[in-house]
Amino acid sequence: MKKRIIDCLTLILVFLKIGAFSFGGGYAMIGIIQNEIVEKRKWIRQNDFFEIVVIAESTPGPISVNVATYVGYKVAGIIGSIFATLGLVLPSFLIIYIISLFYNEFISNEYVMKAFSGIKCGVMVLLLSTVFKLSSKIEKNAYFYIVFCLALIIMILFSIFLADFSWISLILIFIGLTFGVINTALASKKVKKV
Amino acid sequence: MIFLELFGVFFLIGLFTFGGGYAMIPLIESQVVSRGWINIETLYDFIAVSEVTPGPFAINIATFIGSSQGGILGSLCATLGVVLPSFIVILLLATILNRFSKSKYLSGAIDGVKPIIIALIASTVIMLMIKTFFFGGNSLTSPFVIDRTTIALFLIIFGFTIIYKKITKKDFNTILMLLISAIFGLIVF
């Protein structure tokens, strides 16, 4: 019981931090969560984290809310997911609520825009290092290189030539899952034969 | 009843947006702009604001519109509405998947999708870099300008984090890195 209370308090603190510093959308946040939850606190194993990202990506709603709910659930059940989601949402809620009261002053402030141009560079660095870090955690075989390159080319082509390409990532995820299941089925057939 | 309406509209938006973020803009246009809660111009200005402020775009836009239509209570209703569908769906899935957690097919499927997930993130950052470095942060149809200051600042921060990792064998603190980027932004732009 006591452990659960401590877990919930830590969850809300960690996700408050994540919520307050997750500039640049869901993917940038994945890098921060990877650092805080998988590496620093070891709450979740690397493989489970991949599972969480896949599910967050293929279910409705913002990726970061999905990840927070799932991580919270894995760490401390339903109560944990409430605390984690609350922590994630609270900073942006408060910040935007305050901004909405002074909206016109905020949007014409040149210092805010300058700081933002700087943060944008930082976000790109963060996203790039997330790509390197996640790919360093998995086995690089022929399957990885072929599927990675094909998916990358398809995504870039679609985002250049189509305005609404959000559904394409869902299709790619579905194809990846199917490949994985087929591969497992083939592998277990081989084992049976031997 | 404006509070119920805010909750209901944002619940629908949360339920039918996959992938999050700007994928929800078409729905916002059809549900929110048509109700006169925000005009198109303010919506696109707010996208810029949402990039300067932390947190998911969905939460930001829900809080903003809720506040403009119904004050603090309105923003609470809209935000709760946009979060609730993800929360419920994920909890349901998590309880179901927990039962299959030892299934080799589930872990096989996850293995199969890993390269796709990494490719999705990689394509996001590549497109973001192309747009920021050569198109002033706008779409690819806008005029081609090479933004030397941004490219230089990006390379400096990137180089620094790599050298830091080589020397200390640890990652540079992400939050500190974002704060330093903001300070650099104030100085160089």
mmCIF file of C-alpha atoms in Angstrom:
data_model
loop_
_atom_site.group_PDB
_atom_site.id
_atom_site.type_symbol
_atom_site.label_atom_id
_atom_site.label_comp_id
_atom_site.label_asym_id
_atom_site.label_seq_id
_atom_site.Cartn_x
_atom_site.Cartn_y
_atom_site.Cartn_z
ATOM 1 C CA MET A 1 0.000 0.000 0.000
ATOM 2 C CA LYS A 2 2.729 2.406 1.046
ATOM 3 C CA LYS A 3 4.747 1.477 -2.024
ATOM 4 C CA ARG A 4 1.753 2.216 -4.218
ATOM 5 C CA ILE A 5 1.321 5.709 -2.742
ATOM 6 C CA ILE A 6 5.002 6.428 -3.330
ATOM 7 C CA ASP A 7 4.727 5.077 -6.893
ATOM 8 C CA CYS A 8 1.747 7.333 -7.607
ATOM 9 C CA LEU A 9 3.451 10.416 -6.200
ATOM 10 C CA THR A 10 6.590 9.693 -8.235
ATOM 11 C CA LEU A 11 4.442 9.107 -11.339
ATOM 12 C CA ILE A 12 2.694 12.458 -11.033
ATOM 13 C CA LEU A 13 5.986 14.289 -10.397
ATOM 14 C CA VAL A 14 7.757 12.640 -13.337
ATOM 15 C CA PHE A 15 4.853 13.314 -15.710
ATOM 16 C CA LEU A 16 4.493 16.913 -14.493
ATOM 17 C CA LYS A 17 8.117 17.351 -15.543
ATOM 18 C CA ILE A 18 7.496 15.616 -18.867
ATOM 19 C CA GLY A 19 4.343 17.675 -19.483
ATOM 20 C CA ALA A 20 6.109 20.931 -18.689
ATOM 21 C CA PHE A 21 9.018 20.276 -21.056
ATOM 22 C CA SER A 22 7.543 18.324 -23.942
ATOM 23 C CA PHE A 23 7.882 20.850 -26.730
ATOM 24 C CA GLY A 24 7.434 19.623 -30.280
ATOM 25 C CA GLY A 25 4.707 17.049 -29.857
ATOM 26 C CA GLY A 26 4.425 13.378 -29.062
ATOM 27 C CA TYR A 27 7.599 12.027 -30.618
ATOM 28 C CA ALA A 28 9.865 14.468 -28.802
ATOM 29 C CA MET A 29 8.180 13.341 -25.608
ATOM 30 C CA ILE A 30 8.998 9.719 -26.337
ATOM 31 C CA GLY A 31 12.689 10.608 -25.993
ATOM 32 C CA ILE A 32 12.126 12.243 -22.600
ATOM 33 C CA ILE A 33 10.003 9.333 -21.320
ATOM 34 C CA GLN A 34 12.617 6.852 -22.537
ATOM 35 C CA ASN A 35 15.217 8.699 -20.413
ATOM 36 C CA GLU A 36 13.095 9.122 -17.310
ATOM 37 C CA ILE A 37 11.132 5.885 -17.162
ATOM 38 C CA VAL A 38 13.126 3.225 -18.984
ATOM 39 C CA GLU A 39 16.712 4.290 -18.287
ATOM 40 C CA LYS A 40 16.704 6.316 -15.069
ATOM 41 C CA ARG A 41 13.943 4.625 -13.075
ATOM 42 C CA LYS A 42 13.793 1.268 -14.893
ATOM 43 C CA TRP A 43 10.011 1.144 -14.378
ATOM 44 C CA ILE A 44 9.479 -0.374 -17.774
ATOM 45 C CA ARG A 45 11.631 -2.701 -19.869
ATOM 46 C CA GLN A 46 12.813 -1.555 -23.291
ATOM 47 C CA ASN A 47 10.677 -4.132 -25.085
ATOM 48 C CA ASP A 48 7.520 -3.149 -23.192
ATOM 49 C CA PHE A 49 8.246 0.470 -24.035
ATOM 50 C CA PHE A 50 8.192 -0.374 -27.737
ATOM 51 C CA GLU A 51 4.837 -2.082 -27.188
ATOM 52 C CA ILE A 52 3.506 1.052 -25.473
ATOM 53 C CA VAL A 53 4.656 3.302 -28.315
ATOM 54 C CA VAL A 54 3.053 1.020 -30.917
ATOM 55 C CA ILE A 55 -0.257 1.021 -29.052
ATOM 56 C CA ALA A 56 -0.154 4.780 -28.416
ATOM 57 C CA GLU A 57 0.463 5.347 -32.105
ATOM 58 C CA SER A 58 -2.391 3.151 -33.305
ATOM 59 C CA THR A 59 -5.128 4.198 -30.879
ATOM 60 C CA PRO A 60 -7.099 7.460 -30.997
ATOM 61 C CA GLY A 61 -5.979 10.588 -29.194
ATOM 62 C CA PRO A 62 -2.663 12.344 -28.599
ATOM 63 C CA ILE A 63 0.314 9.964 -28.459
ATOM 64 C CA SER A 64 1.615 11.509 -25.244
ATOM 65 C CA VAL A 65 -1.676 11.044 -23.360
ATOM 66 C CA ASN A 66 -1.801 7.435 -24.525
ATOM 67 C CA VAL A 67 1.780 6.788 -23.412
ATOM 68 C CA ALA A 68 1.164 8.420 -20.020
ATOM 69 C CA THR A 69 -1.990 6.371 -19.397
ATOM 70 C CA TYR A 70 -0.268 3.122 -20.370
ATOM 71 C CA VAL A 71 2.934 3.759 -18.409
ATOM 72 C CA GLY A 72 0.869 4.734 -15.361
ATOM 73 C CA TYR A 73 -1.156 1.537 -15.671
ATOM 74 C CA LYS A 74 1.959 -0.652 -15.951
ATOM 75 C CA VAL A 75 3.566 0.980 -12.926
ATOM 76 C CA ALA A 76 0.621 1.244 -10.517
ATOM 77 C CA GLY A 77 -2.638 0.076 -12.100
ATOM 78 C CA ILE A 78 -5.644 2.289 -12.831
ATOM 79 C CA ILE A 79 -4.813 4.777 -10.057
ATOM 80 C CA GLY A 80 -1.337 5.057 -11.557
ATOM 81 C CA SER A 81 -2.748 5.846 -14.992
ATOM 82 C CA ILE A 82 -4.919 8.616 -13.521
ATOM 83 C CA PHE A 83 -1.934 10.179 -11.765
ATOM 84 C CA ALA A 84 0.341 9.933 -14.813
ATOM 85 C CA THR A 85 -2.239 11.437 -17.199
ATOM 86 C CA LEU A 86 -3.096 14.199 -14.736
ATOM 87 C CA GLY A 87 0.585 15.051 -14.394
ATOM 88 C CA LEU A 88 1.053 15.171 -18.165
ATOM 89 C CA VAL A 89 -1.991 17.352 -18.837
ATOM 90 C CA LEU A 90 -1.742 19.809 -15.937
ATOM 91 C CA PRO A 91 1.243 21.941 -17.091
ATOM 92 C CA SER A 92 -0.111 22.586 -20.600
ATOM 93 C CA PHE A 93 -3.590 23.205 -19.210
ATOM 94 C CA LEU A 94 -2.356 25.862 -16.781
ATOM 95 C CA ILE A 95 0.023 27.486 -19.261
ATOM 96 C CA ILE A 96 -2.576 27.714 -22.048
ATOM 97 C CA TYR A 97 -5.275 28.891 -19.659
ATOM 98 C CA ILE A 98 -3.056 31.769 -18.513
ATOM 99 C CA ILE A 99 -2.041 32.560 -22.122
ATOM 100 C CA SER A 100 -5.701 32.609 -23.198
ATOM 101 C CA LEU A 101 -6.252 35.482 -20.745
ATOM 102 C CA PHE A 102 -3.447 37.553 -22.328
ATOM 103 C CA TYR A 103 -3.582 36.101 -25.821
ATOM 104 C CA ASN A 104 -2.938 39.220 -27.914
ATOM 105 C CA GLU A 105 0.046 40.398 -25.856
ATOM 106 C CA PHE A 106 1.564 36.936 -25.976
ATOM 107 C CA ILE A 107 1.313 36.373 -29.705
ATOM 108 C CA SER A 108 2.939 39.698 -30.597
ATOM 109 C CA ASN A 109 5.877 39.337 -28.182
ATOM 110 C CA GLU A 110 9.153 39.105 -30.161
ATOM 111 C CA TYR A 111 11.168 37.540 -27.303
ATOM 112 C CA VAL A 112 8.753 34.644 -27.056
ATOM 113 C CA MET A 113 9.146 33.993 -30.796
ATOM 114 C CA LYS A 114 12.969 34.211 -30.604
ATOM 115 C CA ALA A 115 13.135 31.761 -27.718
ATOM 116 C CA PHE A 116 10.837 29.495 -29.700
ATOM 117 C CA SER A 117 13.144 29.491 -32.747
ATOM 118 C CA GLY A 118 15.922 28.339 -30.410
ATOM 119 C CA ILE A 119 13.764 25.648 -28.794
ATOM 120 C CA LYS A 120 12.893 24.347 -32.266
ATOM 121 C CA CYS A 121 16.595 23.562 -32.870
ATOM 122 C CA GLY A 122 16.732 21.771 -29.527
ATOM 123 C CA VAL A 123 13.628 19.744 -30.400
ATOM 124 C CA MET A 124 15.196 18.572 -33.677
ATOM 125 C CA VAL A 125 18.310 17.438 -31.796
ATOM 126 C CA LEU A 126 16.081 15.626 -29.299
ATOM 127 C CA LEU A 127 14.108 13.867 -32.054
ATOM 128 C CA LEU A 128 17.297 12.813 -33.867
ATOM 129 C CA SER A 129 18.820 11.365 -30.717
ATOM 130 C CA THR A 130 15.552 9.489 -30.025
ATOM 131 C CA VAL A 131 15.858 7.858 -33.450
ATOM 132 C CA PHE A 132 19.488 6.847 -32.783
ATOM 133 C CA LYS A 133 18.774 5.640 -29.292
ATOM 134 C CA LEU A 134 15.720 3.511 -30.150
ATOM 135 C CA SER A 135 17.496 1.948 -33.134
ATOM 136 C CA SER A 136 20.538 1.141 -31.003
ATOM 137 C CA LYS A 137 18.275 -0.977 -28.777
ATOM 138 C CA ILE A 138 17.176 -3.436 -31.433
ATOM 139 C CA GLU A 139 18.821 -6.149 -33.440
ATOM 140 C CA LYS A 140 19.862 -4.928 -36.899
ATOM 141 C CA ASN A 141 19.192 -7.701 -39.381
ATOM 142 C CA ALA A 142 18.198 -7.561 -43.045
ATOM 143 C CA TYR A 143 14.516 -7.245 -42.020
ATOM 144 C CA PHE A 144 15.260 -4.114 -40.005
ATOM 145 C CA TYR A 145 17.143 -2.329 -42.784
ATOM 146 C CA ILE A 146 14.701 -3.202 -45.573
ATOM 147 C CA VAL A 147 11.525 -2.375 -43.639
ATOM 148 C CA PHE A 148 13.020 0.752 -42.081
ATOM 149 C CA CYS A 149 14.177 2.167 -45.438
ATOM 150 C CA LEU A 150 10.923 1.342 -47.239
ATOM 151 C CA ALA A 151 8.765 2.839 -44.468
ATOM 152 C CA LEU A 152 10.940 5.952 -44.324
ATOM 153 C CA ILE A 153 10.725 6.512 -48.091
ATOM 154 C CA ILE A 154 6.951 5.956 -48.114
ATOM 155 C CA MET A 155 6.396 8.345 -45.190
ATOM 156 C CA ILE A 156 8.532 11.096 -46.720
ATOM 157 C CA LEU A 157 6.897 10.783 -50.145
ATOM 158 C CA PHE A 158 3.434 10.889 -48.610
ATOM 159 C CA SER A 159 4.204 13.862 -46.416
ATOM 160 C CA ILE A 160 5.560 15.778 -49.417
ATOM 161 C CA PHE A 161 2.714 15.019 -51.808
ATOM 162 C CA LEU A 162 -0.336 14.600 -49.566
ATOM 163 C CA ALA A 163 -1.793 17.049 -47.071
ATOM 164 C CA ASP A 164 -3.483 14.460 -44.910
ATOM 165 C CA PHE A 165 -1.234 11.432 -44.494
ATOM 166 C CA SER A 166 -1.998 10.438 -40.900
ATOM 167 C CA TRP A 167 -3.728 7.228 -42.010
ATOM 168 C CA ILE A 168 -0.603 6.026 -43.836
ATOM 169 C CA SER A 169 1.288 5.526 -40.570
ATOM 170 C CA LEU A 170 -1.579 3.358 -39.298
ATOM 171 C CA ILE A 171 -1.371 1.177 -42.413
ATOM 172 C CA LEU A 172 2.410 0.841 -42.037
ATOM 173 C CA ILE A 173 2.044 -0.172 -38.382
ATOM 174 C CA PHE A 174 -0.543 -2.771 -39.332
ATOM 175 C CA ILE A 175 1.786 -4.209 -42.005
ATOM 176 C CA GLY A 176 4.654 -4.354 -39.487
ATOM 177 C CA LEU A 177 2.504 -6.202 -36.931
ATOM 178 C CA THR A 178 1.382 -8.684 -39.601
ATOM 179 C CA PHE A 179 4.979 -9.354 -40.696
ATOM 180 C CA GLY A 180 5.875 -9.966 -37.062
ATOM 181 C CA VAL A 181 3.070 -12.493 -36.543
ATOM 182 C CA ILE A 182 3.857 -14.338 -39.806
ATOM 183 C CA ASN A 183 7.520 -14.477 -38.850
ATOM 184 C CA THR A 184 6.681 -15.957 -35.431
ATOM 185 C CA ALA A 185 4.382 -18.542 -37.019
ATOM 186 C CA LEU A 186 7.067 -19.596 -39.529
ATOM 187 C CA ALA A 187 9.699 -19.790 -36.786
ATOM 188 C CA SER A 188 7.564 -22.028 -34.560
ATOM 189 C CA LYS A 189 6.783 -24.311 -37.530
ATOM 190 C CA LYS A 190 10.512 -24.807 -38.086
ATOM 191 C CA VAL A 191 11.025 -25.702 -34.446
ATOM 192 C CA LYS A 192 8.238 -28.300 -34.642
ATOM 193 C CA LYS A 193 9.785 -29.974 -37.700
ATOM 194 C CA VAL A 194 13.144 -30.347 -35.929
ATOM 195 C CA MET B 1 -25.627 24.220 -22.280
ATOM 196 C CA ILE B 2 -22.187 25.350 -23.455
ATOM 197 C CA PHE B 3 -20.211 23.147 -21.014
ATOM 198 C CA LEU B 4 -21.838 19.925 -22.165
ATOM 199 C CA GLU B 5 -21.416 20.962 -25.788
ATOM 200 C CA LEU B 6 -17.692 21.721 -25.265
ATOM 201 C CA PHE B 7 -17.227 18.361 -23.569
ATOM 202 C CA GLY B 8 -19.135 16.504 -26.289
ATOM 203 C CA VAL B 9 -17.403 18.127 -29.269
ATOM 204 C CA PHE B 10 -13.914 17.583 -27.837
ATOM 205 C CA PHE B 11 -14.775 14.034 -26.800
ATOM 206 C CA LEU B 12 -15.589 13.300 -30.465
ATOM 207 C CA ILE B 13 -12.386 15.002 -31.625
ATOM 208 C CA GLY B 14 -10.337 12.950 -29.151
ATOM 209 C CA LEU B 15 -12.071 9.750 -30.180
ATOM 210 C CA PHE B 16 -11.595 10.141 -33.922
ATOM 211 C CA THR B 17 -8.075 11.517 -34.188
ATOM 212 C CA PHE B 18 -5.374 8.931 -34.731
ATOM 213 C CA GLY B 19 -1.707 9.812 -34.350
ATOM 214 C CA GLY B 20 -2.615 12.934 -32.432
ATOM 215 C CA GLY B 21 -1.330 16.424 -33.002
ATOM 216 C CA TYR B 22 -2.099 18.208 -36.233
ATOM 217 C CA ALA B 23 -3.984 15.217 -37.608
ATOM 218 C CA MET B 24 -6.950 16.649 -35.722
ATOM 219 C CA ILE B 25 -6.998 19.984 -37.588
ATOM 220 C CA PRO B 26 -9.531 18.877 -40.253
ATOM 221 C CA LEU B 27 -11.917 17.755 -37.491
ATOM 222 C CA ILE B 28 -11.414 20.996 -35.593
ATOM 223 C CA GLU B 29 -12.249 22.926 -38.737
ATOM 224 C CA SER B 30 -15.472 21.008 -39.294
ATOM 225 C CA GLN B 31 -16.615 20.875 -35.647
ATOM 226 C CA VAL B 32 -15.219 23.964 -33.948
ATOM 227 C CA VAL B 33 -14.816 26.585 -36.667
ATOM 228 C CA SER B 34 -18.299 25.844 -37.982
ATOM 229 C CA ARG B 35 -19.746 26.545 -34.522
ATOM 230 C CA GLY B 36 -18.088 29.967 -34.569
ATOM 231 C CA TRP B 37 -15.950 29.138 -31.513
ATOM 232 C CA ILE B 38 -12.771 30.197 -33.339
ATOM 233 C CA ASN B 39 -12.039 31.577 -36.820
ATOM 234 C CA ILE B 40 -9.585 29.970 -39.248
ATOM 235 C CA GLU B 41 -6.997 32.727 -38.879
ATOM 236 C CA THR B 42 -6.902 32.482 -35.072
ATOM 237 C CA LEU B 43 -6.751 28.699 -35.389
ATOM 238 C CA TYR B 44 -3.579 28.889 -37.506
ATOM 239 C CA ASP B 45 -2.064 31.546 -35.214
ATOM 240 C CA PHE B 46 -2.780 29.250 -32.318
ATOM 241 C CA ILE B 47 -0.894 26.404 -33.999
ATOM 242 C CA ALA B 48 2.211 28.617 -33.770
ATOM 243 C CA VAL B 49 1.451 29.350 -30.108
ATOM 244 C CA SER B 50 0.998 25.671 -29.440
ATOM 245 C CA GLU B 51 4.498 25.024 -30.754
ATOM 246 C CA VAL B 52 6.007 27.561 -28.353
ATOM 247 C CA THR B 53 4.226 26.071 -25.371
ATOM 248 C CA PRO B 54 4.761 22.610 -23.944
ATOM 249 C CA GLY B 55 2.267 19.784 -24.088
ATOM 250 C CA PRO B 56 0.217 18.059 -26.771
ATOM 251 C CA PHE B 57 -1.573 20.220 -29.356
ATOM 252 C CA ALA B 58 -4.882 18.512 -28.514
ATOM 253 C CA ILE B 59 -4.749 19.643 -24.891
ATOM 254 C CA ASN B 60 -3.604 23.134 -25.848
ATOM 255 C CA ILE B 61 -6.372 23.778 -28.378
ATOM 256 C CA ALA B 62 -9.061 22.282 -26.108
ATOM 257 C CA THR B 63 -7.988 24.431 -23.160
ATOM 258 C CA PHE B 64 -7.803 27.555 -25.349
ATOM 259 C CA ILE B 65 -11.217 27.182 -26.985
ATOM 260 C CA GLY B 66 -12.826 26.063 -23.729
ATOM 261 C CA SER B 67 -11.495 29.153 -21.996
ATOM 262 C CA SER B 68 -12.711 31.501 -24.734
ATOM 263 C CA GLN B 69 -16.226 29.993 -24.678
ATOM 264 C CA GLY B 70 -16.777 29.212 -21.022
ATOM 265 C CA GLY B 71 -13.934 30.490 -18.841
ATOM 266 C CA ILE B 72 -12.050 28.141 -16.544
ATOM 267 C CA LEU B 73 -14.954 25.695 -16.281
ATOM 268 C CA GLY B 74 -15.265 25.627 -20.064
ATOM 269 C CA SER B 75 -11.572 24.844 -20.490
ATOM 270 C CA LEU B 76 -11.838 22.064 -17.902
ATOM 271 C CA CYS B 77 -14.796 20.500 -19.763
ATOM 272 C CA ALA B 78 -13.100 20.685 -23.176
ATOM 273 C CA THR B 79 -9.790 19.282 -21.895
ATOM 274 C CA LEU B 80 -11.487 16.463 -20.023
ATOM 275 C CA GLY B 81 -13.451 15.689 -23.177
ATOM 276 C CA VAL B 82 -10.381 15.443 -25.401
ATOM 277 C CA VAL B 83 -8.400 13.291 -22.913
ATOM 278 C CA LEU B 84 -11.125 10.863 -21.838
ATOM 279 C CA PRO B 85 -11.414 8.744 -25.037
ATOM 280 C CA SER B 86 -7.657 7.984 -25.139
ATOM 281 C CA PHE B 87 -7.687 7.256 -21.443
ATOM 282 C CA ILE B 88 -10.559 4.755 -21.677
ATOM 283 C CA VAL B 89 -9.320 3.039 -24.853
ATOM 284 C CA ILE B 90 -5.781 2.623 -23.492
ATOM 285 C CA LEU B 91 -6.992 1.255 -20.149
ATOM 286 C CA LEU B 92 -9.212 -1.296 -21.906
ATOM 287 C CA LEU B 93 -6.383 -2.354 -24.217
ATOM 288 C CA ALA B 94 -3.879 -2.515 -21.373
ATOM 289 C CA THR B 95 -6.082 -4.859 -19.345
ATOM 290 C CA ILE B 96 -6.671 -7.089 -22.361
ATOM 291 C CA LEU B 97 -3.032 -7.158 -23.455
ATOM 292 C CA ASN B 98 -1.870 -7.907 -19.920
ATOM 293 C CA ARG B 99 -3.442 -11.363 -20.284
ATOM 294 C CA PHE B 100 -1.478 -12.036 -23.442
ATOM 295 C CA SER B 101 1.775 -10.602 -22.197
ATOM 296 C CA LYS B 102 3.505 -13.995 -22.365
ATOM 297 C CA SER B 103 2.230 -14.726 -25.873
ATOM 298 C CA LYS B 104 5.067 -15.168 -28.351
ATOM 299 C CA TYR B 105 2.817 -13.826 -31.118
ATOM 300 C CA LEU B 106 2.374 -10.525 -29.310
ATOM 301 C CA SER B 107 6.116 -10.086 -28.791
ATOM 302 C CA GLY B 108 6.706 -11.244 -32.385
ATOM 303 C CA ALA B 109 4.253 -8.640 -33.675
ATOM 304 C CA ILE B 110 5.997 -5.926 -31.645
ATOM 305 C CA ASP B 111 9.375 -7.040 -33.044
ATOM 306 C CA GLY B 112 7.943 -6.787 -36.538
ATOM 307 C CA VAL B 113 6.714 -3.234 -36.073
ATOM 308 C CA LYS B 114 9.851 -1.794 -34.417
ATOM 309 C CA PRO B 115 11.555 -0.649 -37.645
ATOM 310 C CA ILE B 116 8.286 1.049 -38.688
ATOM 311 C CA ILE B 117 8.054 3.026 -35.448
ATOM 312 C CA ILE B 118 11.643 4.213 -35.812
ATOM 313 C CA ALA B 119 10.985 5.131 -39.472
ATOM 314 C CA LEU B 120 7.908 7.187 -38.429
ATOM 315 C CA ILE B 121 9.949 9.220 -35.959
ATOM 316 C CA ALA B 122 12.824 9.551 -38.455
ATOM 317 C CA SER B 123 10.495 10.833 -41.192
ATOM 318 C CA THR B 124 8.981 13.394 -38.786
ATOM 319 C CA VAL B 125 12.379 14.827 -37.905
ATOM 320 C CA ILE B 126 13.592 14.805 -41.540
ATOM 321 C CA MET B 127 10.501 16.712 -42.709
ATOM 322 C CA LEU B 128 10.790 19.125 -39.781
ATOM 323 C CA MET B 129 14.438 19.791 -40.660
ATOM 324 C CA ILE B 130 13.723 20.353 -44.355
ATOM 325 C CA LYS B 131 10.859 22.749 -43.547
ATOM 326 C CA THR B 132 12.770 24.659 -40.876
ATOM 327 C CA PHE B 133 16.096 24.909 -42.696
ATOM 328 C CA PHE B 134 14.878 25.708 -46.215
ATOM 329 C CA PHE B 135 11.243 26.877 -46.121
ATOM 330 C CA GLY B 136 11.062 29.233 -43.135
ATOM 331 C CA GLY B 137 9.180 26.639 -41.085
ATOM 332 C CA ASN B 138 6.244 26.626 -43.517
ATOM 333 C CA SER B 139 4.986 24.115 -46.068
ATOM 334 C CA LEU B 140 7.134 22.992 -49.008
ATOM 335 C CA THR B 141 5.194 25.223 -51.393
ATOM 336 C CA SER B 142 6.527 28.396 -49.757
ATOM 337 C CA PRO B 143 9.657 30.144 -51.161
ATOM 338 C CA PHE B 144 13.031 28.417 -50.750
ATOM 339 C CA VAL B 145 15.324 30.280 -48.324
ATOM 340 C CA ILE B 146 18.375 28.811 -46.621
ATOM 341 C CA ASP B 147 18.139 29.688 -42.931
ATOM 342 C CA ARG B 148 21.853 29.764 -42.002
ATOM 343 C CA THR B 149 21.368 30.880 -38.379
ATOM 344 C CA THR B 150 19.010 28.014 -37.596
ATOM 345 C CA ILE B 151 21.231 25.436 -39.318
ATOM 346 C CA ALA B 152 24.293 26.701 -37.421
ATOM 347 C CA LEU B 153 22.473 26.680 -34.067
ATOM 348 C CA PHE B 154 21.168 23.164 -34.744
ATOM 349 C CA LEU B 155 24.665 21.882 -35.612
ATOM 350 C CA ILE B 156 26.176 23.496 -32.495
ATOM 351 C CA ILE B 157 23.616 21.917 -30.141
ATOM 352 C CA PHE B 158 23.782 18.561 -31.914
ATOM 353 C CA GLY B 159 27.595 18.538 -31.912
ATOM 354 C CA PHE B 160 27.677 19.486 -28.262
ATOM 355 C CA THR B 161 25.365 16.647 -27.164
ATOM 356 C CA ILE B 162 27.414 14.119 -29.147
ATOM 357 C CA ILE B 163 30.739 15.296 -27.670
ATOM 358 C CA TYR B 164 29.190 15.348 -24.186
ATOM 359 C CA LYS B 165 28.046 11.751 -24.617
ATOM 360 C CA LYS B 166 31.468 10.635 -25.949
ATOM 361 C CA ILE B 167 33.282 12.149 -22.965
ATOM 362 C CA THR B 168 30.932 11.402 -20.065
ATOM 363 C CA LYS B 169 29.202 8.264 -21.482
ATOM 364 C CA LYS B 170 25.921 9.839 -20.354
ATOM 365 C CA ASP B 171 23.149 11.724 -22.156
ATOM 366 C CA PHE B 172 23.075 15.465 -21.705
ATOM 367 C CA ASN B 173 20.023 16.432 -19.625
ATOM 368 C CA THR B 174 17.176 16.973 -22.108
ATOM 369 C CA ILE B 175 15.403 19.704 -20.169
ATOM 370 C CA LEU B 176 18.636 21.654 -19.675
ATOM 371 C CA MET B 177 19.295 21.266 -23.414
ATOM 372 C CA LEU B 178 15.902 22.803 -24.288
ATOM 373 C CA LEU B 179 16.463 25.704 -21.858
ATOM 374 C CA ILE B 180 19.911 26.398 -23.351
ATOM 375 C CA SER B 181 18.375 26.290 -26.856
ATOM 376 C CA ALA B 182 15.817 28.922 -25.798
ATOM 377 C CA ILE B 183 18.565 31.200 -24.423
ATOM 378 C CA PHE B 184 20.618 30.766 -27.621
ATOM 379 C CA GLY B 185 17.462 31.625 -29.577
ATOM 380 C CA LEU B 186 17.091 34.911 -27.673
ATOM 381 C CA ILE B 187 20.736 35.770 -28.436
ATOM 382 C CA VAL B 188 21.128 34.807 -32.107
ATOM 383 C CA PHE B 189 17.755 35.504 -33.738
#
